[in-house]
Short mmCIF file of C-alpha atoms and ligand atoms in Angstrom, two decimals:
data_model
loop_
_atom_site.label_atom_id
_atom_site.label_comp_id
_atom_site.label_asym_id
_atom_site.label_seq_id
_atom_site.Cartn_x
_atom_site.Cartn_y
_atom_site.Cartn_z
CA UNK A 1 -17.51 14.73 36.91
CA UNK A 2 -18.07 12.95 40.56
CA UNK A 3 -19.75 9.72 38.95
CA UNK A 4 -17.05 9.37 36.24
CA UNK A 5 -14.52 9.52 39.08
CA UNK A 6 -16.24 7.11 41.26
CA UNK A 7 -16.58 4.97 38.02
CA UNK A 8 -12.40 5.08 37.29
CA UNK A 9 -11.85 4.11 41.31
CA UNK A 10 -14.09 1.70 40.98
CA UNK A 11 -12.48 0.22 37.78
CA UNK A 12 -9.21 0.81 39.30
CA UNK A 13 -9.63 -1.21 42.18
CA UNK A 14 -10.79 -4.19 39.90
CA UNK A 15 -8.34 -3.67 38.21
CA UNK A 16 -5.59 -4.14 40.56
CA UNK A 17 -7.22 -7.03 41.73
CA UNK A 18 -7.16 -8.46 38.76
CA UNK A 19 -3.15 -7.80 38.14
CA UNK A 20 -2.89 -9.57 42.09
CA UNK A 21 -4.85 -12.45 41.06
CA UNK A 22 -2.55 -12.59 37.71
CA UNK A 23 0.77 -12.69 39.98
CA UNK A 24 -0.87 -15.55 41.94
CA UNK A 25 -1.30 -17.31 38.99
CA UNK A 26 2.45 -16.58 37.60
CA UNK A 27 4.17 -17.64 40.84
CA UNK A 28 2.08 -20.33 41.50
CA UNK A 29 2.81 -21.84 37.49
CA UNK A 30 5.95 -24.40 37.45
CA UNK A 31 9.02 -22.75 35.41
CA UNK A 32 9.17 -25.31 32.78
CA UNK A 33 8.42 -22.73 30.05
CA UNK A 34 11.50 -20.78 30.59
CA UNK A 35 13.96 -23.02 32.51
CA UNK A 36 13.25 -26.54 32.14
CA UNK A 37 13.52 -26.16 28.44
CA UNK A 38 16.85 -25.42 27.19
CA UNK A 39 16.56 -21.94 25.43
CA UNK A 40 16.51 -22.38 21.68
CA UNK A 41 19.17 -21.36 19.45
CA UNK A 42 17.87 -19.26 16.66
CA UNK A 43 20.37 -20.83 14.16
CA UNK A 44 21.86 -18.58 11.18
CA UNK A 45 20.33 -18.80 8.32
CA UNK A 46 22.31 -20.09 5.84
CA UNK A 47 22.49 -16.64 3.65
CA UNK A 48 24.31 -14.97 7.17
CA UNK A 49 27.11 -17.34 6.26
CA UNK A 50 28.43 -16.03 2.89
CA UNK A 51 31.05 -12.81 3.93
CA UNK A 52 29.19 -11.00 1.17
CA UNK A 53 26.07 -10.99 3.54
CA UNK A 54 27.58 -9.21 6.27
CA UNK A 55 29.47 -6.81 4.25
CA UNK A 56 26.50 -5.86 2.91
CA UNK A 57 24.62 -5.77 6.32
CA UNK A 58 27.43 -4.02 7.61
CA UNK A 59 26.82 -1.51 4.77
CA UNK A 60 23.73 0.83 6.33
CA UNK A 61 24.84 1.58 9.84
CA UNK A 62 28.08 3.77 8.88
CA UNK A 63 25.86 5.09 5.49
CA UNK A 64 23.14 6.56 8.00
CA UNK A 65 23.50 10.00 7.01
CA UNK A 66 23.61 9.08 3.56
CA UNK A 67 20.35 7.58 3.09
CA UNK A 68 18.64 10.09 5.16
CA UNK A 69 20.39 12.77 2.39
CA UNK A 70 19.14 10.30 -0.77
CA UNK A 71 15.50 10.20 1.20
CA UNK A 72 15.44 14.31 1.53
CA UNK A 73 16.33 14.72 -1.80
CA UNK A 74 13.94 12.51 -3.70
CA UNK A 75 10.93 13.32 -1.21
CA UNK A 76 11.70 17.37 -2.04
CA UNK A 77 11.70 16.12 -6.09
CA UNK A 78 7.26 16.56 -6.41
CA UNK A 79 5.85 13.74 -8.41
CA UNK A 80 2.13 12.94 -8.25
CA UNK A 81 1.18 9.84 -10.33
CA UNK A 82 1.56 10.32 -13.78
CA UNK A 83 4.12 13.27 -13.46
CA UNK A 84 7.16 11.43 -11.74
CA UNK A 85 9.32 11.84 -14.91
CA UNK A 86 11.83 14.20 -12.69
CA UNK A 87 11.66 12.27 -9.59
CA UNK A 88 12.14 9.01 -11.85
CA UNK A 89 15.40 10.41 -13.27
CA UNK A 90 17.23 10.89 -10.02
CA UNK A 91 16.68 7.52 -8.88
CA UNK A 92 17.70 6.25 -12.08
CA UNK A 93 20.91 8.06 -11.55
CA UNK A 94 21.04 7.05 -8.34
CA UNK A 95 21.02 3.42 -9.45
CA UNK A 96 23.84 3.45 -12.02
CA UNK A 97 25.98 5.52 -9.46
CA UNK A 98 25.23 2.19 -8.08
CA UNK A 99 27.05 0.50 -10.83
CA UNK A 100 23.80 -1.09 -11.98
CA UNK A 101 22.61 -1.41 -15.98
CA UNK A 102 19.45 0.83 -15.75
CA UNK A 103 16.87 1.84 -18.55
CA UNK A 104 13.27 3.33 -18.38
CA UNK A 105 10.63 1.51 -19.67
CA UNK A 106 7.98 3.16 -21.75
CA UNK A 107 5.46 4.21 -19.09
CA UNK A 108 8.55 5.82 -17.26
CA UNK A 109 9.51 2.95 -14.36
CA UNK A 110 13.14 2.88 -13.71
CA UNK A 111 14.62 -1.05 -13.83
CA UNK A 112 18.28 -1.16 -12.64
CA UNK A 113 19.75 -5.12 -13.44
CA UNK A 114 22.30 -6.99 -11.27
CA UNK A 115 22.14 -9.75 -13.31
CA UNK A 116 22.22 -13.55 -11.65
CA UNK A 117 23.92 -16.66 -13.09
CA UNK A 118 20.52 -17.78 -13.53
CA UNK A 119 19.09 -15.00 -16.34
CA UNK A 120 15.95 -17.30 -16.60
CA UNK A 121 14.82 -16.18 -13.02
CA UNK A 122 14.03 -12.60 -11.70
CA UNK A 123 13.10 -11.23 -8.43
CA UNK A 124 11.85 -7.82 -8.52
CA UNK A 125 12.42 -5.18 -5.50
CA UNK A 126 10.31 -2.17 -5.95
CA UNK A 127 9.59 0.80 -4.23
CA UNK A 128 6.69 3.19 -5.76
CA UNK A 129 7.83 6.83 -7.48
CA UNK A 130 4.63 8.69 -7.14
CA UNK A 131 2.65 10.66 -4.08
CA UNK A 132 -0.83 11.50 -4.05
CA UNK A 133 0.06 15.26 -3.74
CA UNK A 134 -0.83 17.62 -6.09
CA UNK A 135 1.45 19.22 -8.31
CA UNK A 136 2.10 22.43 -6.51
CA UNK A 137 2.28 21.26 -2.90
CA UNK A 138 5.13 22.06 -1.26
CA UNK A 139 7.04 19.02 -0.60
CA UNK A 140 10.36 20.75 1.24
CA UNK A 141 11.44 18.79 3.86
CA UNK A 142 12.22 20.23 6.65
CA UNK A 143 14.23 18.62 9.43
CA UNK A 144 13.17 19.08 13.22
CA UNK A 145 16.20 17.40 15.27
CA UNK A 146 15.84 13.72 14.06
CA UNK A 147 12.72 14.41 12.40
CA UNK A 148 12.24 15.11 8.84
CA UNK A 149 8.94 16.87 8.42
CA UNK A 150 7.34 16.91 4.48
CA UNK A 151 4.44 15.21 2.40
CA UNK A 152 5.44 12.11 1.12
CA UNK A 153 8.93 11.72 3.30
CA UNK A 154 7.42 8.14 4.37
CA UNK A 155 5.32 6.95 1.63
CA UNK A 156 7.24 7.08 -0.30
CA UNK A 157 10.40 8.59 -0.11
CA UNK A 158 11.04 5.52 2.72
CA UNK A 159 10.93 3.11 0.31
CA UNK A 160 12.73 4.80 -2.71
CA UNK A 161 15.86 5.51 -0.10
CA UNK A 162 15.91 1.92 0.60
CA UNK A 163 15.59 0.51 -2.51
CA UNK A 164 19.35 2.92 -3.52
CA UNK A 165 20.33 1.76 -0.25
CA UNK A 166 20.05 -2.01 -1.00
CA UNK A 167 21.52 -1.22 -4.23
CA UNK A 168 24.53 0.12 -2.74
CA UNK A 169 25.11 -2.09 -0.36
CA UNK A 170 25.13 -4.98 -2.47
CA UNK A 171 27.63 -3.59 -4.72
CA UNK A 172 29.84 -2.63 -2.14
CA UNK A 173 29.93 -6.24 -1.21
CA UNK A 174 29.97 -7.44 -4.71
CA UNK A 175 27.43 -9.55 -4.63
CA UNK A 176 26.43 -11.80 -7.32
CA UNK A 177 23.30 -13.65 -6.72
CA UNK A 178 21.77 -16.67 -8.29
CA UNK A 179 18.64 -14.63 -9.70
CA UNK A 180 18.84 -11.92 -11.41
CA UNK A 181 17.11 -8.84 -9.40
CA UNK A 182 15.65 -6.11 -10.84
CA UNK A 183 15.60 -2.93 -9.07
CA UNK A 184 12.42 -1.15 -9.85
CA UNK A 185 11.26 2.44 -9.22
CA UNK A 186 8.11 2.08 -10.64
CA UNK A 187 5.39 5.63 -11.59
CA UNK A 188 1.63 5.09 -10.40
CA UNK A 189 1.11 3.02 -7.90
CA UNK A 190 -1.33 5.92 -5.40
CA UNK A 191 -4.83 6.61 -6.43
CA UNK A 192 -5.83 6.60 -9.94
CA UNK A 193 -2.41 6.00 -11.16
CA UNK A 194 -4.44 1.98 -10.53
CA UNK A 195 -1.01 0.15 -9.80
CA UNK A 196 -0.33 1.06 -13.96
CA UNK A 197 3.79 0.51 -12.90
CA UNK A 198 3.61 -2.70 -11.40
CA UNK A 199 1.28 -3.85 -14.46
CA UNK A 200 3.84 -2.69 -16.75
CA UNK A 201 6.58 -4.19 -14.47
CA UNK A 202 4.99 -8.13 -14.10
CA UNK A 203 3.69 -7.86 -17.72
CA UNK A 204 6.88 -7.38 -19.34
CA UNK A 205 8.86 -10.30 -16.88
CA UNK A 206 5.82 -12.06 -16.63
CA UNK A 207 7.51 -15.21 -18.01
CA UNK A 208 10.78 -14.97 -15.58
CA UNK A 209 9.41 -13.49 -12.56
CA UNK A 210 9.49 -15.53 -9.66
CA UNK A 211 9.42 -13.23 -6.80
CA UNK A 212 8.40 -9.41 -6.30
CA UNK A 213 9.31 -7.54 -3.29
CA UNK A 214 7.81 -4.68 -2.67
CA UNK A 215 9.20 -1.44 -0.24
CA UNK A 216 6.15 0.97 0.55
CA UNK A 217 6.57 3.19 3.37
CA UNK A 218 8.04 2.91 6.72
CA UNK A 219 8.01 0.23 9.41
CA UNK A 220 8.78 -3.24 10.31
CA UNK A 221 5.74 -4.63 12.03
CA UNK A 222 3.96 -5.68 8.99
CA UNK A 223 3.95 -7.84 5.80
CA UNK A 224 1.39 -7.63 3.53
CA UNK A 225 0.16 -10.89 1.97
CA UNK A 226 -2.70 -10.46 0.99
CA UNK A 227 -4.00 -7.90 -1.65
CA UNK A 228 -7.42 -5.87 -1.09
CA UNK A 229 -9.48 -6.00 -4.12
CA UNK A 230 -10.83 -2.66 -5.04
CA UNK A 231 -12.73 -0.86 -7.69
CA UNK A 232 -13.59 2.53 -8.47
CA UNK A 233 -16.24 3.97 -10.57
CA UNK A 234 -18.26 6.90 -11.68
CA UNK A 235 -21.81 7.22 -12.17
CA UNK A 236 -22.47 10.33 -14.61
CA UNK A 237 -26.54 10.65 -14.98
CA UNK A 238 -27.08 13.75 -17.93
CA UNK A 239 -30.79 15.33 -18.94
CA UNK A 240 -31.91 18.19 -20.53
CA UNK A 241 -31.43 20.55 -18.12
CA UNK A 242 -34.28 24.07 -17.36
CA UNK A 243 -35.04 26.31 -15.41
CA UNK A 244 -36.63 25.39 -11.73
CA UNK A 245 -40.29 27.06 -11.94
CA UNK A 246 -40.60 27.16 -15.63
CA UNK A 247 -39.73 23.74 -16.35
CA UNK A 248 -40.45 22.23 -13.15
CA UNK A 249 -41.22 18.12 -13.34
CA UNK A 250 -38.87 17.80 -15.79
CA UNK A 251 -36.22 14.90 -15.26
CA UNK A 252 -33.76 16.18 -12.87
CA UNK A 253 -30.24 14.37 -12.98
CA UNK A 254 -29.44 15.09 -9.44
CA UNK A 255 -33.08 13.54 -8.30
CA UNK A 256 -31.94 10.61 -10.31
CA UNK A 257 -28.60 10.14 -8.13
CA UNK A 258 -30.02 10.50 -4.97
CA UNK A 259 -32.79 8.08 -5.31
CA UNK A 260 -30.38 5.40 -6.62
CA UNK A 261 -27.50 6.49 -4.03
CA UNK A 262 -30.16 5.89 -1.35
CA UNK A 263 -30.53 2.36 -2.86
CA UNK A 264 -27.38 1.91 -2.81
CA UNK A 265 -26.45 2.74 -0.09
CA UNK A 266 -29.05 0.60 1.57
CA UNK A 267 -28.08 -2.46 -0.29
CA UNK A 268 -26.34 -5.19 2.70
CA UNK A 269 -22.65 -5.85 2.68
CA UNK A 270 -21.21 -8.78 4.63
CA UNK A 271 -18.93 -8.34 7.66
CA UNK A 272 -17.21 -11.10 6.58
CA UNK A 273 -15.71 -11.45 4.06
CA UNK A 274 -15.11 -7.63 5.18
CA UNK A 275 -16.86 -5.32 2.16
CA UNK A 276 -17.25 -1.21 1.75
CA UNK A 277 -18.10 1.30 0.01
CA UNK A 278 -17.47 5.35 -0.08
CA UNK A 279 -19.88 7.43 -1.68
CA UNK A 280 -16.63 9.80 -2.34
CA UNK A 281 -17.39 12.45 -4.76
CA UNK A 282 -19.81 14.39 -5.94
CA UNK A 283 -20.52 17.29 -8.27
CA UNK A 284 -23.10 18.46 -10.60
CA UNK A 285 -25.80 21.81 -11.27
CA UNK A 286 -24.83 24.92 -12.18
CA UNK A 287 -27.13 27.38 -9.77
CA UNK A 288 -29.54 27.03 -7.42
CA UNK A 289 -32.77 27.87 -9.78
CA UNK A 290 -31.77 25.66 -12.45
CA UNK A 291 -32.35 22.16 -12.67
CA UNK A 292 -29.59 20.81 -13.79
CA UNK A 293 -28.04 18.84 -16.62
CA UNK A 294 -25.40 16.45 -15.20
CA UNK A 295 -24.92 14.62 -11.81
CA UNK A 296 -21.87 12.75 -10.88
CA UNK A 297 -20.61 10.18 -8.24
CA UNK A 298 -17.45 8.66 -7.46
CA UNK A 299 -17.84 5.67 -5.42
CA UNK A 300 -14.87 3.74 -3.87
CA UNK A 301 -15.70 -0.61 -2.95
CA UNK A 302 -13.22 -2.52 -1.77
CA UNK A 303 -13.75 -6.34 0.02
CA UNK A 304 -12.08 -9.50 1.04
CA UNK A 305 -13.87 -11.42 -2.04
CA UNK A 306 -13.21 -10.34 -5.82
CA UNK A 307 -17.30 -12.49 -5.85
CA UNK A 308 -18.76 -9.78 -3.02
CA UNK A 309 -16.52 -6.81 -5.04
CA UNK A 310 -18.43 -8.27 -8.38
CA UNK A 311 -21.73 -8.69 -6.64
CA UNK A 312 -21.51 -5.01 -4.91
CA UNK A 313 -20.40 -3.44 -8.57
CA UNK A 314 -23.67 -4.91 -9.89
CA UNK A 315 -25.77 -3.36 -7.24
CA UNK A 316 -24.00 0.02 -7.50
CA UNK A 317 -25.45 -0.17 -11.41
CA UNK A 318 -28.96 -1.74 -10.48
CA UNK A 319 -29.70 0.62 -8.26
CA UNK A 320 -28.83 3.50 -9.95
CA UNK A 321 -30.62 2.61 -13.15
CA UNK A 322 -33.08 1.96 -10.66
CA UNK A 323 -32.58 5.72 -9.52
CA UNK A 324 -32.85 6.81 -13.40
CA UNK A 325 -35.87 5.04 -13.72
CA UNK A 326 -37.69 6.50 -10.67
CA UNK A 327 -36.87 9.93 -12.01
CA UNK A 328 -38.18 9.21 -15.23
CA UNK A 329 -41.55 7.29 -13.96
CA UNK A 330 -42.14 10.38 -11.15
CA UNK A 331 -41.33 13.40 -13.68
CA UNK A 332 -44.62 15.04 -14.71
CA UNK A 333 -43.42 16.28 -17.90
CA UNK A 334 -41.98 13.79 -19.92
CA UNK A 335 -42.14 15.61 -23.36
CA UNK A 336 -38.94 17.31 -22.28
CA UNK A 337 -36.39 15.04 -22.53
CA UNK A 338 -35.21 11.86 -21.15
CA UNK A 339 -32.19 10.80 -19.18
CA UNK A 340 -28.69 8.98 -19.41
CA UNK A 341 -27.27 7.09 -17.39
CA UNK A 342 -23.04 5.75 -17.45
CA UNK A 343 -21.09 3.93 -15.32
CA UNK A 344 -17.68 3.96 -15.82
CA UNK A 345 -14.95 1.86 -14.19
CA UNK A 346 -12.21 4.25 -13.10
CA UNK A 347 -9.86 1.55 -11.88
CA UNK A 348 -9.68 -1.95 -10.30
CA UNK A 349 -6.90 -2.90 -8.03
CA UNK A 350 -7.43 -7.37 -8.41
CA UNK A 351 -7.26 -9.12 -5.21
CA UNK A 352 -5.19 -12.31 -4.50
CA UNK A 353 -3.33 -14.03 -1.36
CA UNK A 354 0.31 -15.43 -0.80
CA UNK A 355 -0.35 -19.08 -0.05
CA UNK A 356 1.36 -19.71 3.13
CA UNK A 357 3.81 -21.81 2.43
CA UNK A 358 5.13 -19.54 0.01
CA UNK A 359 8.80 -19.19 -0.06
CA UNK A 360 9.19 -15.69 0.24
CA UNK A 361 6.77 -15.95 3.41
CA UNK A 362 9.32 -18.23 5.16
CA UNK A 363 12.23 -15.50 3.81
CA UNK A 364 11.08 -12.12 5.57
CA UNK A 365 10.43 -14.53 8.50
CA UNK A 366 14.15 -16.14 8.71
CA UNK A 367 14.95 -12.11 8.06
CA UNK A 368 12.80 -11.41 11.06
CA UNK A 369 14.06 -13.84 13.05
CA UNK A 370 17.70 -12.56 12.80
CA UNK A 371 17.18 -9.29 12.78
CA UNK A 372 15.06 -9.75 16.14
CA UNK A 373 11.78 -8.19 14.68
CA UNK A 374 8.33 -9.34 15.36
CA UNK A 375 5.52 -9.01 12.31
CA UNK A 376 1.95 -9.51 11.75
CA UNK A 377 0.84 -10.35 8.17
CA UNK A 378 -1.93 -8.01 6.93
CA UNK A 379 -4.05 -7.21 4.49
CA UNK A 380 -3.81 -4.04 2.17
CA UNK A 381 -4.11 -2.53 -1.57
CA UNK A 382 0.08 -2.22 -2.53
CA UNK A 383 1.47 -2.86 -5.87
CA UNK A 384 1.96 -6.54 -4.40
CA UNK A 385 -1.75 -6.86 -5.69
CA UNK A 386 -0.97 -7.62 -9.57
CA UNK A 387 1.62 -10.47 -8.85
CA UNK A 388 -0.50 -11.67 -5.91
CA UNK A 389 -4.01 -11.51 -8.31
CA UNK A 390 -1.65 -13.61 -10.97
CA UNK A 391 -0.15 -16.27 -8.55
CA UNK A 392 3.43 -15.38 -8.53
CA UNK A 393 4.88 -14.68 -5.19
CA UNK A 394 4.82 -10.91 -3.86
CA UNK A 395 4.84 -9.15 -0.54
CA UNK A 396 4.74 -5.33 0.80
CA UNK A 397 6.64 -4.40 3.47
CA UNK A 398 7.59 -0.99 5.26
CA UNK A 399 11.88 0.03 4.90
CA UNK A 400 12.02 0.23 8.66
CA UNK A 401 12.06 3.39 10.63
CA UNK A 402 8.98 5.19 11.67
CA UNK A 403 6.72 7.49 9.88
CA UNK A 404 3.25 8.99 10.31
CA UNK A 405 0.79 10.43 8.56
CA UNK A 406 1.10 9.24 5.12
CA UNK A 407 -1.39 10.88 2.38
CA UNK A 408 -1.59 14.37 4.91
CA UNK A 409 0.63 17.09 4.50
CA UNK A 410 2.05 16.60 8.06
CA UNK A 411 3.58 13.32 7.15
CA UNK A 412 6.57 12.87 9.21
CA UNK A 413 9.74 10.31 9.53
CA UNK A 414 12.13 9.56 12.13
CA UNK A 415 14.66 7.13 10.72
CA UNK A 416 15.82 5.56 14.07
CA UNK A 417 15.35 1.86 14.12
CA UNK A 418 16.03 2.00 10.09
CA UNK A 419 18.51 -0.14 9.74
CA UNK A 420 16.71 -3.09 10.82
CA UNK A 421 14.28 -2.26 8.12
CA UNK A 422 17.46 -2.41 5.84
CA UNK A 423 18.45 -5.58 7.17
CA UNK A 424 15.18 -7.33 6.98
CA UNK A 425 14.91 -6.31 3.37
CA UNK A 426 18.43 -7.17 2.29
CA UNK A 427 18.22 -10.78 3.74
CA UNK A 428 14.59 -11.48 2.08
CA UNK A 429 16.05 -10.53 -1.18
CA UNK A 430 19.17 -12.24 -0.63
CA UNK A 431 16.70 -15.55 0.54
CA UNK A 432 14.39 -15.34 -2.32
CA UNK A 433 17.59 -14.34 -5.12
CA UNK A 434 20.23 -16.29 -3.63
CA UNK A 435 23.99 -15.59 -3.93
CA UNK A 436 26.34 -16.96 -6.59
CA UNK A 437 29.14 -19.73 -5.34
CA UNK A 438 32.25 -18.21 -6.80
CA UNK A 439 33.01 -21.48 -8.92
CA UNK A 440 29.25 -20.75 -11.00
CA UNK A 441 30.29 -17.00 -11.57
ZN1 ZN B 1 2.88 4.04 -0.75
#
């Protein structure tokens, strides 16, 4: 279109103005940033210095192949949240091949031990077992040059390679560190599974756990720090139930839901703190000419604030009682029956924040630094969310390499740029879990 076009030169010419007028501005500034200064020296961090370190560092590049092999193989085992039994026992085996002391806890997470000189502390590293796909999806992987193509290769078969891959590598090195780390493969951590693992994890360690680490997906660019509160919940509204001319102005379920979904949905949600909500699911009726006896809604709400989340779960119920009682009030046969209303709670994901100064904050940055990654810390639901809602220290961070479209059947993962992830991983644990003087062994 002619006025687009003339709109794009237009903007194009500005444009390079504007980039001129930045040069100007460049030449013309004195050099002090980069020259006068002397260039700093991004010193070593102290856990660089012990040999074991760099053995283990040295560990991924040669083991490429490898942990592209343990990735395929666990991705291509299916295991949607609460059904990762199979998936659970490979990485288990996995993890004693490792030389580690492993066991399965009674909700099926796989704990491997490499027991510190200090039993009385643990660090966990976790990566999550389960995929939100069905059981029945095909989950072959299938490899396109450097690209391995299959639902849940990333998220989270990413993380579960990584996790044997850390493993390995700090056997190989014999490490012994000062904390005892637990790694943990832990079952239902997507979708309703309601971060059930990591409960199970931080309840049982609760008393020793200083640290949890945990490896969810691909990437480097992030770490997550801060957990989004979330709750889920299903309205169920029941009646008699008749036929649509014979019994018509009798309560009608579905009447109910939409006049207290359109309540609720008008209610006012702050931008900040961020808040939302999902109207998600619905279902209810039978046929067409019958009015029918149950309505339901799923409803997703998720904010910044656990107070707004609170506040935002009460209006979900007002309104719909609300909704219920508008029915009931408007219906011009009331001799027919009344209706019910439930709300259930289908899960709540608690919300909670690293504090800044948080040790394990200034670890994955000392990692970053070396490494020579950059990161931005985020927001986002992860199992990090029950030892962040509790006050113990926990991040989530990708296992490095780069994958796309996680939770879609065209998920894909290209692991170049992994070993950085690796890296970055190994030296926060090491940071957090510290390694063993020889003398204290
Ligand atoms: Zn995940």
């Amino acid at each position: 279109m002619p006025e687009i076009g003339r709109e794009l030169k237009q903007r194009d010419k500005k444009r390079t103005m504007k980039h001129f007028l930045v040069w100007v501005i460049l030449l013309s500034m004195p050099l002090r940033s980069s020259l006068a200064q002397p260039p700093r020296q991004a010193t070593a961090p102290e856990i660089t210095k012990h040999p074991q370190t760099q053995t283990a560092l040295d560990w991924f590049k040669p083991h490429e192949s490898l942990i592209n092999d343990v990735q395929i193989k666990l991705a291509e085992i299916p295991a949607p949240s609460y059904q990762e039994e199979q998936r659970a026992a490979a990485v288990e085996q996995l993890l004693g091949a490792a030389g580690l002391t492993t066991h399965r806890d009674k909700i099926g997470n796989v704990i491997a031990e490499l027991r510190g000189v200090n039993e009385k502390e643990v660090v966990i590293l976790s990566a999550h077992l389960d995929t939100v796909f069905p059981a029945g999806t095909d989950v072959k992987v299938h490899r396109e040059g450097e690209r391995l193509n299959g639902p849940g290769i990333s998220d989270n078969g990413t993380g579960l390679a990584a996790l044997v891959a850390i493993a390995r590598a700090m056997q190989a090195a014999k490490i012994k560190p000062r904390r005892t780390i637990l790694f943990a493969a832990n079952v239902g951590e997507e979708g309703e599974g309601n971060l059930r693992g990591m409960r199970a994890l931080v309840d049982a360690y609760r008393a020793n756990l200083k640290v949890a680490i945990v490896l969810d997906g691909s990437g480097t660019d992030h770490v997550t720090t801060k957990a989004l509160a979330s709750r889920r919940l299903e309205v169920a509204i029941t009646g008699p139930g008749g036929h649509s001319w014979s019994d018509f102005g009798m309560v009608n379920p579905i009447n109910a839901l939409v006049r207290g979904s359109v309540r609720f949905i008008n209610t006012k949600v702050p931008t900040s703190p961020r808040t939302t909500f999902n109207l998600g699911q619905v279902e209810g009726g039978t046929s067409v000419n019958s009015i029918p006896h149950e309505a339901k809604l799923k409803v997703d709400i998720r904010s910044e604030n656990e107070e707004e989340l609170t506040r935002l779960e009460a209006a979900l119920r007002e309104c719909m009682a609300a909704g219920v009682r508008d029915e009931q009030e408007s219906s011009r046969d009331r001799s027919k029956g009344r209706l019910e209303l439930k709300v259930e709670l289908l899960g709540s994901r608690p919300g909670g924040e690293l504090a800044s100064g948080s040790p394990v904050l200034a670890a994955v940055r000392t990692a970053d630094e070396f490494v020579g990654n950059h990161s931005r810390l985020e927001r986002s639901s992860t199992d990090a969310n029950i030892p962040l809602s509790l006050g113990i220290d926990a991040i989530a961070i990708g296992a490095g390499g780069n994958g796309v479209g996680a939770h879609s059947l065209q998920e894909w993962y290209e692991p170049s740029g992994r070993e950085m992830g690796l890296k970055r991983a190994l030296l926060t644990l090491l940071e957090v879990a510290g390694i063993a003087d020889e003398k204290t062994r």
